[in-house]
Short mmCIF file of C-alpha atoms in Angstrom, two decimals:
data_model
loop_
_atom_site.label_atom_id
_atom_site.label_comp_id
_atom_site.label_asym_id
_atom_site.label_seq_id
_atom_site.Cartn_x
_atom_site.Cartn_y
_atom_site.Cartn_z
CA MET A 373 -5.39 -9.17 11.00
CA THR A 374 -3.25 -6.64 9.22
CA GLU A 375 -0.85 -4.18 10.79
CA GLN A 376 0.11 -1.46 8.38
CA GLU A 377 2.61 0.81 10.07
CA GLY A 378 0.74 0.45 13.35
CA PHE A 379 -2.53 1.87 11.97
CA GLN A 380 -5.77 0.46 13.36
CA PRO A 381 -9.35 1.34 12.34
CA THR A 382 -9.87 2.79 15.81
CA ASP A 383 -7.23 5.44 14.96
CA ILE A 384 -10.02 7.17 13.01
CA SER A 385 -12.20 9.10 15.45
CA ASP A 386 -15.62 8.02 16.69
CA TRP A 387 -16.76 11.50 15.63
CA PHE A 388 -15.90 10.69 11.99
CA TRP A 389 -17.55 7.26 12.06
CA ASP A 390 -20.66 8.77 13.67
CA LEU A 391 -20.99 11.24 10.79
CA ILE A 392 -20.62 8.38 8.30
CA ARG A 393 -23.27 6.39 10.19
CA ARG A 394 -25.66 9.36 10.27
CA ALA A 395 -25.23 9.89 6.51
CA ASP A 396 -26.42 6.31 5.98
CA LYS A 397 -24.58 5.90 2.64
CA ASP A 398 -26.43 8.90 1.21
CA ARG A 399 -24.41 11.72 -0.34
CA GLU A 400 -27.22 14.28 0.13
CA LYS A 401 -27.65 13.38 3.80
CA LEU A 402 -23.92 13.80 4.30
CA ARG A 403 -24.03 17.14 2.46
CA GLY A 404 -26.70 18.32 4.89
CA ILE A 405 -24.73 17.17 7.92
CA LEU A 406 -21.47 18.72 6.76
CA SER A 407 -23.15 22.00 5.87
CA THR A 408 -23.80 22.57 9.59
CA LEU A 409 -20.14 22.13 10.55
CA SER A 410 -17.36 24.69 10.86
CA ARG A 411 -14.63 25.04 8.25
CA ASP A 412 -12.15 23.18 10.48
CA GLU A 413 -14.63 20.37 11.15
CA ILE A 414 -15.33 19.86 7.43
CA TYR A 415 -11.59 19.77 6.79
CA ARG A 416 -11.08 17.31 9.67
CA PHE A 417 -13.78 15.04 8.23
CA HIS A 418 -12.09 15.21 4.81
CA ARG A 419 -8.66 14.36 6.25
CA GLU A 420 -9.95 11.46 8.33
CA PHE A 421 -11.79 10.08 5.29
CA GLU A 422 -8.58 10.21 3.28
CA GLU A 423 -6.55 8.63 6.08
CA ALA A 424 -8.99 5.73 6.43
CA SER A 425 -9.11 5.25 2.66
CA VAL A 426 -5.37 5.31 1.99
CA GLU A 427 -4.85 2.47 4.48
CA LEU A 428 -6.85 0.18 2.17
CA GLN A 429 -4.89 1.10 -0.97
CA ALA A 430 -1.85 -1.09 -0.25
CA SER A 431 -0.94 -4.66 0.51
CA PRO A 432 -2.55 -6.94 1.60
CA PHE A 433 -5.77 -5.42 0.18
CA LEU A 434 -4.36 -5.02 -3.33
CA GLU A 435 -3.99 -8.79 -3.56
CA TYR A 436 -7.80 -9.14 -3.61
CA ILE A 437 -8.64 -6.29 -6.00
CA ASP A 438 -8.89 -6.99 -9.75
CA GLU A 439 -5.35 -6.93 -11.12
CA ASP A 440 -6.51 -4.74 -14.02
CA GLU A 441 -7.89 -2.10 -11.65
CA SER A 442 -6.34 1.32 -12.15
CA GLU A 443 -4.90 3.41 -9.32
CA ASP A 444 -8.07 5.52 -9.41
CA GLY A 445 -10.15 2.34 -9.30
CA VAL A 446 -8.29 1.16 -6.20
CA GLU A 447 -8.99 4.55 -4.60
CA ASP A 448 -12.70 4.25 -5.52
CA ILE A 449 -12.87 0.83 -3.89
CA ALA A 450 -11.21 2.09 -0.69
CA ASN A 451 -13.50 5.14 -0.58
CA TRP A 452 -16.53 2.90 -1.00
CA VAL A 453 -15.42 0.72 1.93
CA VAL A 454 -14.97 3.78 4.17
CA SER A 455 -18.43 4.98 3.10
CA GLN A 456 -20.02 1.77 4.36
CA GLY A 457 -19.17 2.66 7.96
CA PHE A 458 -16.98 1.48 10.79
CA ASP A 459 -18.28 -2.09 11.14
CA HIS A 460 -17.77 -2.86 7.45
CA TYR A 461 -14.41 -1.07 7.39
CA GLN A 462 -13.20 -3.04 10.41
CA ALA A 463 -14.41 -6.33 8.90
CA VAL A 464 -12.44 -5.64 5.71
CA TRP A 465 -9.44 -4.59 7.81
CA ARG A 466 -9.53 -7.90 9.69
CA ASP A 467 -10.15 -9.96 6.54
CA PRO A 468 -8.65 -8.27 3.46
CA SER A 469 -10.33 -10.84 1.19
CA MET A 470 -13.62 -9.03 1.93
CA ILE A 471 -12.54 -5.94 -0.03
CA PRO A 472 -14.51 -5.63 -3.28
CA ARG A 473 -12.63 -6.62 -6.41
CA HIS A 474 -14.26 -3.65 -8.20
CA VAL A 475 -16.86 -0.93 -7.59
CA ASP A 476 -18.73 1.13 -10.15
CA VAL A 477 -17.40 4.66 -10.43
CA GLY A 478 -19.87 7.17 -9.12
CA SER A 479 -21.58 4.71 -6.79
CA ALA A 480 -24.28 6.54 -4.85
CA GLU A 481 -22.92 4.89 -1.71
CA ASP A 482 -19.48 6.48 -2.15
CA LEU A 483 -19.36 9.49 0.16
CA TYR A 484 -15.90 10.67 -0.85
CA GLY A 485 -15.73 14.18 -2.24
CA VAL A 486 -18.82 15.53 -0.50
CA ALA A 487 -16.70 17.35 2.10
CA GLY A 488 -14.65 19.03 -0.62
CA ASP A 489 -17.81 20.11 -2.44
CA VAL A 490 -19.42 21.54 0.70
CA TYR A 491 -16.18 23.27 1.67
CA SER A 492 -15.70 24.97 -1.69
CA GLU A 493 -19.35 26.00 -1.89
CA ARG A 494 -19.34 27.53 1.58
CA PHE A 495 -15.88 29.07 1.69
CA ALA A 496 -15.17 29.78 -2.00
CA ARG A 497 -11.86 27.93 -2.00
CA PRO A 498 -10.76 24.32 -2.52
CA ILE A 499 -10.41 22.21 0.60
CA GLY A 500 -6.73 21.68 -0.29
CA LEU A 501 -6.12 25.35 0.51
CA HIS A 502 -7.57 25.03 4.02
CA GLU A 503 -6.11 27.21 6.74
CA GLU A 504 -6.86 26.87 10.43
CA GLU A 505 -9.43 29.38 11.62
CA PRO A 506 -8.03 31.99 14.03
#
């Protein structure tokens, strides 16, 4: 088992993992789910997705990813793992050799970016410019 700076998969909320489960690896399903949430909830989902993903973009996981993989490719792989749901994420966390060596860019099962798209469509600003609602 890995221990990166004390992070554990359970540090990501059950709420987040439930949304991922409900989306069932389908970007359009996730779009529909997120479109019913508040601005702060969409932002929270986005931040938790990024937090879960970044934890897989370092050692020991890098040791099992193709050595020729670009930084963006490593991020795509991590995003794909998060998109598979909590059980898969936790399995990879416990056994880093389970991380894919490569994933195809634009995989339909990669849910990353949907929150940013929904956010910008609904609130006419990029998710990176999020402000807490009053």
